[in-house]
Amino acid sequence: MPKARRKPEALDGQHFEVVVVGAGMAGLASALRLAMFGKSVLLLEKHYVVGGLNSFFARGGRKFDVGLHAVTNFPPKGSGKASPLIRLCRQLRIPFEELALSPQSFSRIAFPDVDLKFDNEFGFFISEVERLFPREQDRFQKLLRTMEAFDAYSPEVAGDVSARSILGEHLQEPLLIEILLCPTCYYGSAVENDIDFASFVMLFDAIFRQGLARPLDGIRRFLNPILKRYEELGGKRRMNLGVKHFVTKNDIVERIELDNGEIIFADHVISTCGVVETERMLSSASQDENADDVSRISILESIAVFKKQPADFGWEETIVFYNDADVFRYERPDELTDPRSGVICIPNNYRYPNGEQMAEGQLRVTCLANYEKWVALDENSYRSQKEICRKAMLEVALGYLPNGNSMAKELEERTELLDIFSPRTIKKFTGHLDGALYGSPRKSRNGSTRFGNLYLAGADQGYVGIVGAMLGGVAVANNRILRGD
Amino acid sequence: MDKEKVKQIVLDIIAEIAPDEDLTDVKPEIRLRDQLDLDSMDFLDIVMELRKKHGIEVPEAEYRQLESLDSSAEYLFPKFEAKAVA
Ligand SMILES: Cc1cc2nc3c(=O)[nH]c(=O)nc-3n(C[C@H](O)[C@H](O)[C@H](O)COP(=O)(O)OP(=O)(O)OC[C@H]3O[C@@H](n4cnc5c(N)ncnc54)[C@H](O)[C@@H]3O)c2cc1C
């Protein structure tokens, strides 16, 4: 016999069937999914805006996206449900068209002697690999087949297989291995100088086999329909209110203590704050528990807004992953930042419909950064170092854009606004320890913890990026709460 | 309530969860999975909607009874009947 179902009305404002902690991509997706089926859900967010690592902010009268470079997994025409993004839209009952995604122009991976272009046609990417590495042709095809046969989304997948070693088994030219690791690590590796093979396959497909896209008005376009639906369904949301402690008893979370001292109860708890962050919220935890599981990967990102379209500087590309040596370094730098490698994003260069365009030019540059060094700075040096590092990053990055260096002066003159965010900003706004970007190296794919009613969702399931985090949130809601309910 | 109505209820649910699928020509005897782009996540949605809209419970072990429209009708019809009597 099915269990008697408790109606939400019977809950008194302090007791919910599900409490979802964190209104980032994973939290929003799981909360919506649960509300769709009549669960009483409370979504708690420490910050005053939703989105988490993919939030937005206003500065100088302009609206900016925090994280968004590209929405990955843009489905090739007619790809149907095989595409994770289409699957996600279906699960959230949000028409794909509502996301108003526009595809990229083209992007590049730039190493000292190699400049590989790709766009949203997978065949073009393959032809570029074959043009630059003709001797790898057969081996590369074999690698593609290995990846096709691998179910990266499986809840049972091993999260600790080194992509570097699998690439090494398939390919002979070290440079090609580095070139494949560069974009995949930047878009989702929590470990240094490698990425687990499941995440590699997911990201390779997300970036190359499917493709990159962006809505003209940025991440809000993504967040708004989700919030709207969630609220229409009666889902509850409290902002500016974080969880302080999970109080546990007999292997379950018995109650939740909030930052303002309030106590609430939940049959199920989904935490999207990260595995180590969540453990530290447990009443019994010590504060330096599992410090080894905190990722060493964090970033500095600078945004320049200027009065000119990037294409008028001759810059037509959307994303450039660059590295100044034949070996790709993806590690916490010894200095504040390491400008020698990074990612450029030019959001103007998506193909917006009807020739629409962002009013001003934007250039975003992201490099790896050292969290400890950034937090050790006093306020004055923090401010001045941000500017010094921004300049150093920009100088190198411009070298990877056509005639970039000779445009530097004009770019500076036309710049209207600069913004920069550091590992400190990430920690402050998302609570991720050490300003970590892609969660902990320790992943829990099925979201389980040692507490029967506490599940993890999002980056620390090993589902990376915007689409990944949301699919992870949906999977936890489905498999842990809705199924077998 | 008859079995044809049950099939229509299931089709209506599929139309809602998969608005991009063409349902005009669904063959009742063929597995839904073989003619439509549905996966296990979608079958979970069918089950959840049956509960939400019609108060019908399908235990996880019996999800596969919903394989085709015919098998769904066979399996769900008595449940709808029992509901109508209650
Ligand atoms: C600069 C940058 C650029 C990126 N670019 C892209 C990109 O272009 N494309 C892409 O696909 N991905 C990108 N990503 C990655 C992507 O943003 C993440 O993978 C994804 O957003 C993770 O979502 P999440 O829900 O798992 O975690 P988060 O976004 O971190 O959400 C966790 C939420 O929990 C809240 N929280 C934490 N502690 C508490 C507490 N105690 N109580 C209540 N709430 C709490 C936080 O405030 C936050 O809102 C980027 C990330 C960054 C930082």
XYZ file of C-alpha atoms and ligand atoms in Angstrom:
624
model
C 0.000 0.000 0.000
C 1.256 3.469 -0.743
C 2.049 5.578 2.285
C -0.551 8.086 3.398
C 0.486 11.370 1.905
C 0.761 14.318 4.200
C -0.790 17.377 2.640
C 1.256 20.560 2.600
C -1.554 22.370 4.483
C -0.865 20.165 7.450
C 2.610 21.604 7.703
C 2.710 24.699 9.808
C 5.255 26.991 8.202
C 8.093 25.380 10.102
C 7.883 21.903 8.709
C 8.369 21.164 5.012
C 8.468 17.987 3.052
C 11.685 19.201 1.444
C 14.096 21.988 2.301
C 16.485 22.849 -0.521
C 19.569 24.741 0.611
C 21.031 27.124 -1.967
C 19.238 28.810 -4.863
C 21.978 28.187 -7.417
C 21.301 26.242 -10.600
C 21.071 22.874 -8.851
C 18.854 24.137 -6.027
C 16.475 25.959 -8.359
C 16.089 22.943 -10.607
C 15.435 20.479 -7.794
C 13.046 22.828 -5.984
C 11.017 23.376 -9.149
C 10.927 19.691 -9.944
C 9.607 18.868 -6.458
C 7.052 21.682 -6.457
C 5.749 20.385 -9.792
C 4.527 17.288 -8.011
C 2.950 19.008 -5.080
C 5.724 18.699 -2.524
C 5.857 21.454 0.038
C 9.267 22.931 -0.670
C 11.242 25.678 1.008
C 14.221 27.052 -0.913
C 16.709 28.794 1.353
C 19.375 31.133 0.011
C 22.015 32.896 2.024
C 22.576 35.570 -0.579
C 20.044 38.162 -1.740
C 19.914 36.979 -5.376
C 19.404 33.582 -6.948
C 21.807 31.880 -9.323
C 24.781 31.086 -7.076
C 27.903 30.922 -9.224
C 25.691 31.941 -12.111
C 24.149 34.966 -10.606
C 23.980 38.555 -11.820
C 24.665 41.996 -10.455
C 24.326 45.639 -11.410
C 27.174 48.093 -11.635
C 27.339 51.518 -13.207
C 23.733 51.185 -14.383
C 24.526 47.978 -16.233
C 23.562 44.418 -15.578
C 26.252 41.779 -15.536
C 26.321 38.030 -15.332
C 28.628 36.649 -12.688
C 29.663 33.393 -14.233
C 28.090 33.000 -17.599
C 30.503 32.639 -20.482
C 28.487 30.137 -22.384
C 25.530 27.913 -21.911
C 26.962 24.599 -23.066
C 25.077 21.651 -24.580
C 23.378 23.792 -27.240
C 21.652 21.030 -29.187
C 22.489 20.573 -32.861
C 19.353 20.715 -35.008
C 17.082 17.696 -34.668
C 19.125 16.105 -31.901
C 16.036 15.571 -29.753
C 16.234 14.164 -26.306
C 19.738 12.874 -26.684
C 20.734 16.406 -25.795
C 21.005 16.995 -22.047
C 19.667 20.531 -22.421
C 16.503 19.332 -24.162
C 16.102 16.638 -21.537
C 16.425 19.297 -18.846
C 13.821 21.564 -20.456
C 11.435 18.663 -20.625
C 11.949 17.748 -16.993
C 11.304 21.327 -15.934
C 8.528 21.784 -18.532
C 10.165 24.907 -19.828
C 9.969 25.213 -23.602
C 13.479 25.259 -25.048
C 12.585 28.383 -27.076
C 11.888 30.261 -23.866
C 15.602 30.200 -23.081
C 16.186 32.282 -26.221
C 19.629 30.812 -26.794
C 21.771 32.161 -29.616
C 24.686 30.082 -30.916
C 28.321 31.158 -30.840
C 30.152 32.488 -33.885
C 33.235 30.314 -33.462
C 35.787 29.754 -30.735
C 39.462 28.874 -30.519
C 41.977 26.905 -28.531
C 45.302 28.726 -28.845
C 48.633 27.159 -27.931
C 52.067 28.427 -29.076
C 52.114 26.694 -32.462
C 48.545 25.578 -32.799
C 45.327 27.492 -33.234
C 42.344 25.186 -33.350
C 38.953 26.630 -34.290
C 35.575 25.127 -33.495
C 31.928 26.092 -33.771
C 28.663 24.307 -33.085
C 29.221 21.869 -35.967
C 31.017 18.876 -34.481
C 32.287 17.887 -37.929
C 34.216 21.160 -38.155
C 35.947 20.476 -34.839
C 36.954 17.002 -36.031
C 38.300 18.409 -39.296
C 40.381 20.920 -37.336
C 41.859 18.166 -35.172
C 42.664 16.177 -38.302
C 44.165 19.205 -40.068
C 46.463 20.009 -37.154
C 47.249 16.436 -36.110
C 46.996 14.371 -39.310
C 48.894 11.439 -37.824
C 46.400 11.161 -34.974
C 43.380 10.732 -37.226
C 42.680 7.037 -36.551
C 43.597 7.207 -32.906
C 41.376 10.255 -32.414
C 38.458 8.416 -34.032
C 39.064 5.531 -31.662
C 39.010 7.936 -28.724
C 35.663 9.297 -29.935
C 34.282 5.773 -30.007
C 35.538 5.089 -26.484
C 33.775 8.235 -25.331
C 30.565 7.349 -27.151
C 30.492 3.967 -25.452
C 30.947 5.554 -22.027
C 27.834 6.553 -20.084
C 29.148 9.663 -18.358
C 25.758 10.512 -16.854
C 25.263 7.153 -15.172
C 24.648 7.451 -11.427
C 27.107 4.597 -10.924
C 29.984 6.077 -12.904
C 33.425 6.060 -11.269
C 34.442 9.625 -10.505
C 38.150 9.083 -10.106
C 39.402 7.840 -13.470
C 42.048 10.186 -14.862
C 41.165 11.640 -18.263
C 44.838 12.375 -18.800
C 45.694 8.705 -18.538
C 42.874 7.597 -20.847
C 43.873 10.227 -23.396
C 47.437 8.974 -23.055
C 46.342 5.440 -23.832
C 44.614 6.566 -27.013
C 46.740 9.366 -28.445
C 50.421 9.747 -29.210
C 50.905 13.477 -29.643
C 51.185 15.066 -26.209
C 50.143 18.452 -27.595
C 46.738 17.135 -28.686
C 46.169 15.772 -25.197
C 46.943 19.185 -23.694
C 44.661 20.891 -26.192
C 41.763 18.629 -25.294
C 42.340 19.068 -21.569
C 42.526 22.866 -21.666
C 38.866 23.740 -22.380
C 37.449 20.805 -20.435
C 39.468 21.609 -17.299
C 38.606 25.305 -17.480
C 34.915 24.513 -17.772
C 34.730 22.029 -14.998
C 37.659 20.356 -13.281
C 37.965 20.441 -9.512
C 41.364 18.734 -9.562
C 44.719 20.095 -10.647
C 46.244 19.274 -14.028
C 43.658 16.662 -14.874
C 39.931 16.021 -14.912
C 38.048 12.851 -14.129
C 37.110 10.971 -17.265
C 33.341 11.134 -16.690
C 33.450 14.928 -16.412
C 35.784 15.065 -19.405
C 33.315 13.168 -21.577
C 30.413 15.286 -20.344
C 32.258 18.532 -21.032
C 33.733 17.413 -24.342
C 30.213 16.618 -25.529
C 28.816 19.786 -23.970
C 31.382 22.037 -25.686
C 32.219 20.288 -28.960
C 29.664 17.647 -29.837
C 26.816 19.968 -28.880
C 27.852 23.589 -28.599
C 27.954 26.993 -26.984
C 25.150 29.526 -26.786
C 23.911 32.476 -24.769
C 20.699 34.456 -24.377
C 21.024 38.108 -25.403
C 19.977 39.274 -21.953
C 22.179 36.802 -20.144
C 21.579 34.382 -17.326
C 18.387 36.077 -16.115
C 16.729 34.702 -19.187
C 17.452 31.281 -17.767
C 16.595 32.030 -14.165
C 13.335 33.905 -14.665
C 11.167 31.154 -16.163
C 12.325 28.771 -13.439
C 11.506 31.167 -10.628
C 8.212 32.106 -12.210
C 7.114 28.485 -12.532
C 8.303 27.645 -9.043
C 6.297 30.477 -7.561
C 3.195 29.697 -9.621
C 3.323 26.199 -8.186
C 3.351 27.568 -4.667
C 7.023 26.883 -3.960
C 8.374 28.939 -1.067
C 11.629 30.837 -1.118
C 13.464 32.764 1.565
C 16.418 34.914 0.617
C 19.157 36.405 2.771
C 18.747 33.476 5.074
C 21.317 30.744 5.278
C 21.498 27.450 7.091
C 23.787 27.548 10.073
C 23.575 23.956 11.284
C 22.030 20.688 10.419
C 21.262 19.085 13.755
C 21.476 15.337 13.355
C 20.138 12.489 15.419
C 20.303 8.767 14.683
C 21.640 9.168 11.159
C 19.083 11.712 10.035
C 18.910 15.486 9.982
C 16.426 16.135 12.741
C 16.155 19.906 12.440
C 17.747 22.819 10.671
C 19.048 25.849 12.457
C 19.050 29.037 10.377
C 21.368 32.012 10.572
C 18.689 34.071 12.312
C 18.228 31.462 15.032
C 14.982 30.054 13.641
C 14.527 26.290 13.686
C 12.785 24.435 10.878
C 12.047 20.801 10.143
C 12.093 18.814 6.945
C 11.410 15.251 5.883
C 14.145 15.591 3.258
C 17.038 18.022 2.895
C 18.875 18.751 -0.344
C 22.071 20.713 0.086
C 23.697 22.355 -2.915
C 26.410 24.105 -0.892
C 29.103 21.522 -1.629
C 30.171 18.319 0.074
C 32.718 19.750 2.500
C 30.673 22.906 3.130
C 27.681 20.728 3.987
C 29.678 18.493 6.294
C 30.861 21.523 8.170
C 27.270 22.582 8.776
C 26.629 19.341 10.628
C 26.253 19.954 14.315
C 29.067 17.538 15.103
C 31.640 18.789 12.605
C 34.888 20.518 13.378
C 35.758 23.437 11.161
C 38.854 22.060 9.535
C 37.401 18.643 8.844
C 38.257 17.223 5.437
C 40.378 20.190 4.454
C 42.081 17.960 1.872
C 38.819 17.675 -0.009
C 38.626 21.389 -0.725
C 39.516 22.134 -4.322
C 42.592 24.233 -5.061
C 41.080 25.657 -8.224
C 39.818 29.204 -8.142
C 39.876 32.131 -10.542
C 40.150 35.834 -11.103
C 37.804 37.212 -13.714
C 37.889 40.689 -15.200
C 35.209 42.336 -17.281
C 35.820 45.363 -19.464
C 32.885 47.248 -20.951
C 33.727 49.532 -23.836
C 32.146 51.764 -26.434
C 32.720 49.761 -29.567
C 31.658 46.386 -30.868
C 34.453 43.812 -30.531
C 33.945 42.872 -34.196
C 34.977 46.434 -35.101
C 38.333 45.705 -33.467
C 38.481 42.675 -35.737
C 37.601 40.247 -32.938
C 34.927 37.890 -34.200
C 35.493 34.898 -31.948
C 33.298 34.045 -28.961
C 35.595 32.103 -26.609
C 39.378 31.646 -26.667
C 41.090 29.123 -24.413
C 44.778 30.021 -24.400
C 47.980 28.676 -22.974
C 51.488 30.030 -23.544
C 53.349 26.692 -23.421
C 53.016 23.241 -24.939
C 52.092 21.889 -21.541
C 48.804 23.067 -20.046
C 49.100 24.135 -16.415
C 45.856 23.844 -14.501
C 46.914 24.343 -10.922
C 46.790 26.788 -8.067
C 49.437 29.353 -9.019
C 52.253 30.313 -6.652
C 51.434 33.965 -7.199
C 48.080 35.732 -6.879
C 47.182 34.836 -10.440
C 48.832 33.165 -13.379
C 48.196 35.273 -16.489
C 49.976 32.856 -18.842
C 46.879 30.825 -19.494
C 43.195 31.627 -19.359
C 39.864 32.028 -21.078
C 38.584 34.996 -23.069
C 34.862 35.444 -23.569
C 33.335 38.008 -25.907
C 29.580 37.787 -25.298
C 28.829 40.161 -28.199
C 29.926 37.480 -30.601
C 27.013 35.128 -30.190
C 24.722 35.214 -33.211
C 21.761 37.052 -31.766
C 18.521 36.967 -33.737
C 17.519 39.726 -36.162
C 20.899 41.353 -35.914
C 20.230 42.388 -32.320
C 23.333 43.202 -30.329
C 24.504 44.100 -26.848
C 24.722 47.877 -26.660
C 28.360 47.921 -25.576
C 31.371 45.759 -26.149
C 32.375 43.338 -23.430
C 35.583 41.437 -22.905
C 35.869 38.940 -20.108
C 39.177 37.359 -19.148
C 39.516 34.568 -16.605
C 42.742 33.171 -15.131
C 43.528 30.770 -12.319
C 44.109 32.361 -8.935
C 45.463 31.474 -5.514
C 42.750 31.798 -2.860
C 45.102 31.919 0.130
C 47.171 34.704 -1.378
C 44.063 36.760 -2.144
C 42.594 36.451 1.347
C 45.910 37.344 2.950
C 45.857 40.838 1.386
C 44.749 43.843 3.417
C 42.016 46.037 1.931
C 44.388 48.490 0.238
C 46.604 45.935 -1.390
C 43.537 43.899 -2.317
C 42.269 46.828 -4.338
C 45.595 47.645 -5.940
C 46.437 44.014 -6.686
C 43.131 43.525 -8.431
C 44.097 46.316 -10.806
C 47.671 45.058 -11.293
C 46.507 41.525 -11.994
C 43.737 42.729 -14.291
C 46.263 44.626 -16.410
C 48.668 41.705 -16.554
C 45.870 39.335 -17.569
C 44.553 41.680 -20.227
C 47.967 42.214 -21.743
C 48.528 38.513 -22.251
C 44.945 37.868 -23.360
C 45.075 40.569 -26.027
C 48.006 38.736 -27.557
C 45.590 35.942 -28.439
C 43.137 38.207 -30.275
C 43.794 39.386 -33.845
C 45.950 42.539 -33.659
C 45.020 42.578 -30.002
C 48.188 44.199 -28.723
C 47.992 47.076 -31.161
C 44.392 47.709 -30.074
C 45.294 47.873 -26.385
C 45.494 51.648 -26.269
C 42.225 52.237 -28.076
C 40.504 49.625 -25.921
C 41.653 51.403 -22.794
C 40.475 54.773 -24.085
C 37.081 53.427 -24.937
C 36.617 51.503 -21.726
C 33.599 52.691 -19.777
C 33.652 50.345 -16.867
C 35.833 47.688 -15.307
C 34.858 45.022 -12.902
C 36.779 42.203 -11.403
C 35.976 39.366 -9.121
C 38.397 37.319 -7.162
C 38.413 34.068 -5.179
C 37.366 36.256 -2.236
C 34.257 37.363 -4.091
C 33.364 33.762 -4.910
C 33.713 32.690 -1.290
C 31.693 35.674 -0.144
C 28.789 35.170 -2.525
C 28.541 31.405 -2.758
C 30.118 30.179 0.445
C 32.400 27.839 -1.486
C 35.431 27.109 0.632
C 38.638 28.519 -0.800
C 36.577 30.238 -3.498
C 36.447 26.881 -5.235
C 34.893 26.949 -8.673
C 33.908 23.406 -9.415
C 33.306 21.976 -6.014
C 35.346 19.413 -4.194
C 37.556 16.802 -5.830
C 35.475 14.336 -3.820
C 32.198 13.707 -5.636
C 29.026 11.946 -4.590
C 27.367 11.047 -7.867
C 24.071 9.796 -6.465
C 23.947 12.573 -3.891
C 23.893 10.295 -0.874
C 25.475 11.213 2.451
C 25.764 9.228 5.635
C 22.471 10.765 6.759
C 19.364 9.067 5.435
C 17.403 12.216 4.601
C 20.248 14.518 3.523
C 21.328 14.570 -0.118
C 23.849 16.615 -2.044
C 23.051 18.129 -5.407
C 24.981 20.179 -7.927
C 28.658 20.509 -8.601
C 29.652 17.959 -5.983
C 27.736 15.240 -7.748
C 30.244 15.692 -10.540
C 27.653 17.254 -12.835
C 29.403 20.387 -13.966
C 28.393 23.691 -15.480
C 25.007 25.305 -15.674
C 23.263 22.483 -17.496
C 25.081 19.831 -15.483
C 24.268 21.356 -12.093
C 20.607 21.596 -13.072
C 20.454 18.021 -14.332
C 22.089 16.931 -11.088
C 19.432 18.780 -9.096
C 16.691 17.127 -11.128
C 18.258 13.685 -10.710
C 18.421 14.002 -6.928
C 14.805 15.184 -6.748
C 13.724 12.280 -8.963
C 15.780 9.454 -7.563
C 15.886 10.374 -3.917
C 12.484 11.867 -3.302
C 9.926 11.388 -6.065
C 10.738 7.838 -7.097
C 9.533 5.189 -4.706
C 7.817 7.912 -2.691
C -14.489 4.820 -17.680
C -13.283 2.387 -20.310
C -9.897 1.294 -21.571
C -9.958 3.743 -24.467
C -10.402 6.584 -21.991
C -7.456 5.310 -19.964
C -5.307 5.356 -23.098
C -6.384 8.926 -23.763
C -5.486 9.918 -20.199
C -1.998 8.492 -20.687
C -1.645 10.226 -24.052
C -2.739 13.532 -22.544
C -0.084 13.191 -19.885
C 2.577 12.428 -22.494
C 1.461 15.489 -24.465
C 2.010 17.586 -21.390
C 5.423 16.257 -20.415
C 6.751 15.985 -23.967
C 5.083 18.778 -25.930
C 7.618 18.353 -28.731
C 6.497 14.796 -29.547
C 4.039 14.082 -32.356
C 1.337 11.900 -30.812
C -1.072 11.697 -33.737
C 0.009 8.243 -34.783
C 0.948 6.383 -31.619
C 0.376 2.640 -32.001
C -1.223 1.216 -28.828
C 0.416 -2.194 -29.108
C 3.965 -0.930 -29.656
C 6.250 0.077 -26.790
C 6.039 3.832 -26.262
C 9.797 3.978 -25.968
C 10.151 2.501 -29.468
C 8.005 5.115 -31.168
C 8.592 8.184 -29.035
C 11.672 9.803 -27.583
C 10.898 8.857 -23.971
C 13.328 7.735 -21.294
C 13.036 6.515 -17.718
C 12.818 10.103 -16.463
C 9.721 10.602 -18.614
C 8.117 7.426 -17.316
C 8.626 8.745 -13.802
C 6.714 11.843 -14.907
C 3.849 9.738 -16.249
C 3.634 7.988 -12.890
C 3.811 11.270 -10.967
C 1.110 12.840 -13.109
C -1.172 9.822 -12.661
C -0.879 10.331 -8.947
C -1.242 14.106 -9.032
C -4.142 14.281 -11.466
C -6.005 11.050 -10.769
C -4.842 9.804 -7.382
C -3.551 6.598 -8.968
C -0.465 5.027 -7.418
C 2.005 3.005 -9.473
C 4.698 1.349 -7.346
C 8.188 1.530 -8.820
C 8.355 -2.227 -9.407
C 5.362 -1.903 -11.726
C 6.513 1.019 -13.877
C 7.077 -1.360 -16.744
C 3.364 -2.068 -16.942
C 3.200 1.325 -18.646
C 5.374 0.144 -21.521
C 2.701 0.595 -24.228
C -0.741 2.210 -24.366
C -2.365 -1.235 -24.406
C -0.452 -2.512 -21.398
C -1.111 0.795 -19.592
C -4.833 0.438 -20.205
C -4.850 -3.173 -18.959
C -2.921 -2.241 -15.862
C -4.524 1.079 -15.007
C -8.149 0.333 -15.851
C -8.871 -1.662 -12.646
C -7.217 1.106 -10.618
C -9.458 3.730 -12.182
C -12.474 1.470 -11.596
C -11.553 0.977 -7.954
C -11.227 4.747 -7.575
C -14.631 5.332 -9.135
C -16.286 2.910 -6.703
C -14.526 4.268 -3.630
C 33.281 32.749 -13.134
C 32.541 31.519 -13.484
C 32.210 31.274 -14.789
C 31.473 30.145 -15.147
N 31.109 30.030 -16.418
C 30.302 29.020 -16.761
C 29.833 28.953 -18.072
O 30.108 29.829 -18.884
N 29.056 27.902 -18.433
C 28.716 26.928 -17.542
O 27.989 26.015 -17.919
N 29.162 26.971 -16.264
C 29.936 27.998 -15.858
N 30.384 28.063 -14.569
C 30.112 26.924 -13.675
C 28.715 26.952 -13.139
O 28.458 28.255 -12.684
C 28.569 25.994 -11.969
O 28.983 24.712 -12.342
C 27.126 25.894 -11.477
O 26.503 27.154 -11.465
C 27.076 25.290 -10.103
O 25.773 25.371 -9.572
P 25.427 24.782 -8.155
O 23.970 25.031 -7.968
O 25.929 23.412 -8.035
O 26.276 25.620 -7.076
P 26.250 27.153 -6.664
O 25.999 27.992 -7.829
O 27.479 27.402 -5.919
O 25.002 27.293 -5.690
C 25.083 27.112 -4.286
C 24.167 28.115 -3.618
O 24.088 27.815 -2.235
C 24.093 29.005 -1.491
N 24.542 28.681 -0.137
C 25.775 28.290 0.247
N 25.808 28.054 1.568
C 24.549 28.275 2.030
C 23.940 28.172 3.318
N 24.635 27.797 4.388
N 22.634 28.457 3.425
C 21.899 28.849 2.309
N 22.433 28.950 1.094
C 23.747 28.677 0.945
C 25.036 29.885 -2.248
O 24.852 31.247 -1.926
C 24.658 29.551 -3.705
O 23.635 30.374 -4.181
C 31.100 29.204 -14.174
C 31.447 29.443 -12.852
C 32.116 30.599 -12.508
C 32.380 30.895 -11.070
